[in-house]
mmCIF file of C-alpha atoms in Angstrom:
data_model
loop_
_atom_site.group_PDB
_atom_site.id
_atom_site.type_symbol
_atom_site.label_atom_id
_atom_site.label_comp_id
_atom_site.label_asym_id
_atom_site.label_seq_id
_atom_site.Cartn_x
_atom_site.Cartn_y
_atom_site.Cartn_z
ATOM 1 C CA MET A 1 -4.609 30.424 10.947
ATOM 2 C CA SER A 2 -1.925 29.005 8.658
ATOM 3 C CA PRO A 3 -2.746 26.052 6.441
ATOM 4 C CA ALA A 4 -1.072 22.722 7.133
ATOM 5 C CA THR A 5 1.205 21.638 4.306
ATOM 6 C CA VAL A 6 2.113 18.108 3.253
ATOM 7 C CA THR A 7 4.933 17.388 0.805
ATOM 8 C CA VAL A 8 3.655 15.454 -2.198
ATOM 9 C CA GLY A 9 6.137 15.269 -5.056
ATOM 10 C CA VAL A 10 7.607 17.148 -7.993
ATOM 11 C CA ASN A 11 4.504 18.758 -9.520
ATOM 12 C CA PRO A 12 1.227 18.002 -7.721
ATOM 13 C CA HIS A 13 -1.461 18.724 -10.273
ATOM 14 C CA ASP A 14 -4.845 17.462 -9.059
ATOM 15 C CA LEU A 15 -6.403 15.600 -6.141
ATOM 16 C CA ALA A 16 -9.420 13.487 -5.315
ATOM 17 C CA ILE A 17 -10.990 12.400 -2.040
ATOM 18 C CA SER A 18 -12.632 9.001 -1.653
ATOM 19 C CA PRO A 19 -16.412 8.983 -1.038
ATOM 20 C CA ASP A 20 -15.868 7.718 2.523
ATOM 21 C CA GLY A 21 -13.499 10.648 3.184
ATOM 22 C CA LYS A 22 -10.716 8.363 4.424
ATOM 23 C CA SER A 23 -8.301 8.652 1.480
ATOM 24 C CA VAL A 24 -6.793 11.432 -0.626
ATOM 25 C CA TYR A 25 -5.049 10.786 -3.935
ATOM 26 C CA VAL A 26 -2.786 13.363 -5.620
ATOM 27 C CA ALA A 27 -1.766 13.260 -9.292
ATOM 28 C CA ASP A 28 1.918 14.186 -9.587
ATOM 29 C CA SER A 29 2.554 15.516 -13.080
ATOM 30 C CA ALA A 30 6.214 14.572 -13.380
ATOM 31 C CA THR A 31 8.123 12.796 -16.137
ATOM 32 C CA GLN A 32 7.303 9.490 -14.467
ATOM 33 C CA GLY A 33 3.842 10.245 -13.180
ATOM 34 C CA ARG A 34 2.520 8.899 -9.931
ATOM 35 C CA ILE A 35 -0.435 8.913 -7.604
ATOM 36 C CA ALA A 36 0.529 9.912 -4.074
ATOM 37 C CA GLN A 37 -1.700 8.230 -1.492
ATOM 38 C CA PHE A 38 -2.701 9.711 1.871
ATOM 39 C CA ILE A 39 -4.815 8.587 4.798
ATOM 40 C CA ARG A 40 -7.196 11.370 5.846
ATOM 41 C CA ASN A 41 -8.253 11.811 9.471
ATOM 42 C CA THR A 42 -12.016 12.275 9.058
ATOM 43 C CA ALA A 43 -12.275 14.261 12.325
ATOM 44 C CA THR A 44 -9.463 16.757 11.688
ATOM 45 C CA GLY A 45 -8.813 16.491 7.941
ATOM 46 C CA ALA A 46 -5.087 15.893 8.600
ATOM 47 C CA LEU A 47 -3.223 13.894 5.956
ATOM 48 C CA THR A 48 -0.678 11.140 6.582
ATOM 49 C CA ALA A 49 1.326 9.612 3.751
ATOM 50 C CA MET A 50 0.620 5.904 3.336
ATOM 51 C CA SER A 51 3.474 3.409 3.666
ATOM 52 C CA THR A 52 2.918 2.716 -0.040
ATOM 53 C CA ALA A 53 3.407 6.426 -0.658
ATOM 54 C CA SER A 54 2.969 6.371 -4.408
ATOM 55 C CA THR A 55 1.761 4.223 -7.232
ATOM 56 C CA ALA A 56 3.425 4.451 -10.636
ATOM 57 C CA ALA A 57 1.392 5.894 -13.471
ATOM 58 C CA GLY A 58 2.154 6.962 -17.047
ATOM 59 C CA GLU A 59 4.066 10.099 -17.953
ATOM 60 C CA TYR A 60 2.773 13.449 -16.701
ATOM 61 C CA THR A 61 -0.186 12.309 -14.616
ATOM 62 C CA GLU A 62 -2.621 15.210 -14.819
ATOM 63 C CA ASP A 63 -5.936 14.453 -13.108
ATOM 64 C CA VAL A 64 -7.296 11.812 -10.750
ATOM 65 C CA VAL A 65 -10.820 10.689 -9.800
ATOM 66 C CA VAL A 66 -12.336 8.134 -7.405
ATOM 67 C CA SER A 67 -15.385 6.150 -8.496
ATOM 68 C CA PRO A 68 -18.656 6.889 -6.643
ATOM 69 C CA ASP A 69 -18.603 3.402 -5.082
ATOM 70 C CA GLY A 70 -15.026 4.002 -3.856
ATOM 71 C CA ASN A 71 -13.734 0.811 -5.491
ATOM 72 C CA ASN A 72 -11.575 2.342 -8.239
ATOM 73 C CA VAL A 73 -9.263 5.259 -8.958
ATOM 74 C CA TYR A 74 -8.494 6.527 -12.474
ATOM 75 C CA ALA A 75 -5.844 9.014 -13.599
ATOM 76 C CA THR A 76 -5.033 10.644 -16.930
ATOM 77 C CA ASN A 77 -1.455 10.460 -18.225
ATOM 78 C CA GLU A 78 -0.888 13.254 -20.713
ATOM 79 C CA VAL A 79 2.298 12.257 -22.533
ATOM 80 C CA THR A 80 1.591 8.523 -22.725
ATOM 81 C CA SER A 81 -2.009 9.269 -23.851
ATOM 82 C CA ASN A 82 -3.715 6.821 -21.529
ATOM 83 C CA ILE A 83 -5.649 6.399 -18.306
ATOM 84 C CA SER A 84 -4.196 4.429 -15.395
ATOM 85 C CA GLU A 85 -6.796 2.306 -13.624
ATOM 86 C CA TYR A 86 -6.530 1.035 -10.060
ATOM 87 C CA SER A 87 -8.553 -1.067 -7.652
ATOM 88 C CA ARG A 88 -8.955 0.613 -4.267
ATOM 89 C CA ASN A 89 -8.893 -1.295 -0.984
ATOM 90 C CA ALA A 90 -11.925 0.083 0.918
ATOM 91 C CA GLU A 91 -10.329 -0.581 4.323
ATOM 92 C CA THR A 92 -6.835 0.816 3.762
ATOM 93 C CA GLY A 93 -7.274 3.047 0.704
ATOM 94 C CA ALA A 94 -4.291 1.353 -0.965
ATOM 95 C CA LEU A 95 -4.253 1.206 -4.764
ATOM 96 C CA THR A 96 -3.429 -1.796 -6.951
ATOM 97 C CA ALA A 97 -3.007 -1.506 -10.708
ATOM 98 C CA GLN A 98 -5.760 -3.316 -12.583
ATOM 99 C CA SER A 99 -5.177 -5.566 -15.565
ATOM 100 C CA PRO A 100 -4.763 -3.981 -17.998
ATOM 101 C CA ALA A 101 -3.039 -1.179 -16.033
ATOM 102 C CA THR A 102 -3.864 1.472 -18.635
ATOM 103 C CA ILE A 103 -6.534 2.293 -21.194
ATOM 104 C CA ALA A 104 -5.585 4.147 -24.409
ATOM 105 C CA THR A 105 -7.094 7.582 -25.070
ATOM 106 C CA GLU A 106 -6.884 10.163 -27.813
ATOM 107 C CA ALA A 107 -3.905 12.560 -27.735
ATOM 108 C CA PHE A 108 -2.932 14.218 -24.450
ATOM 109 C CA PRO A 109 -5.738 13.480 -21.961
ATOM 110 C CA GLU A 110 -6.056 15.888 -19.054
ATOM 111 C CA GLY A 111 -9.426 16.101 -17.303
ATOM 112 C CA ILE A 112 -11.265 13.026 -16.059
ATOM 113 C CA ALA A 113 -14.706 12.441 -14.537
ATOM 114 C CA ILE A 114 -17.002 9.563 -13.675
ATOM 115 C CA SER A 115 -20.764 9.720 -14.154
ATOM 116 C CA PRO A 116 -22.785 9.858 -10.900
ATOM 117 C CA ASP A 117 -24.134 6.341 -11.547
ATOM 118 C CA GLY A 118 -20.534 5.100 -11.865
ATOM 119 C CA LYS A 119 -21.088 3.475 -15.253
ATOM 120 C CA SER A 120 -18.970 5.765 -17.454
ATOM 121 C CA VAL A 121 -15.511 7.348 -17.294
ATOM 122 C CA TYR A 122 -14.863 10.453 -19.422
ATOM 123 C CA ALA A 123 -11.509 12.018 -20.336
ATOM 124 C CA THR A 124 -10.863 15.285 -22.146
ATOM 125 C CA ASN A 125 -8.114 15.113 -24.765
ATOM 126 C CA HIS A 126 -6.596 18.501 -25.518
ATOM 127 C CA GLY A 127 -4.328 17.100 -28.244
ATOM 128 C CA SER A 128 -7.278 15.951 -30.348
ATOM 129 C CA GLY A 129 -10.022 18.310 -29.160
ATOM 130 C CA SER A 130 -12.187 15.405 -28.028
ATOM 131 C CA VAL A 131 -13.765 13.583 -25.091
ATOM 132 C CA SER A 132 -13.212 9.843 -24.695
ATOM 133 C CA GLU A 133 -15.888 7.710 -23.004
ATOM 134 C CA TYR A 134 -15.354 4.314 -21.420
ATOM 135 C CA LEU A 135 -17.799 1.946 -19.781
ATOM 136 C CA ARG A 136 -16.683 0.684 -16.367
ATOM 137 C CA ALA A 137 -16.740 -3.041 -15.747
ATOM 138 C CA PRO A 138 -19.459 -3.995 -13.256
#
């Protein structure tokens, strides 16, 4: 059996699936980073690009994560040394940049994770050998 393949962008680097299984988000590590958005068929696993196929991010978007409650998506932007933060529409999966759209990090963030209780976001910063921690707004 051959795997199904979906075209994403210049340099797909990481992906995350929403807790409800209906959405897939792919970090595209290109000069102008982006988050590609897909609708996932929960019965077959097939992906369909959303009409709003991508959401702009900082430069070289490395990793992406969906909050445990499914309400937010966060992505690290390596060159701009920040995290993009988005609100997620639970019905459609569409992303909207929050205000502010980015949060500053230490140098060159790559990995990102959210605590199981959803209260904290963590980013690894390979440029400064550190981990940044942020509290999520309730």
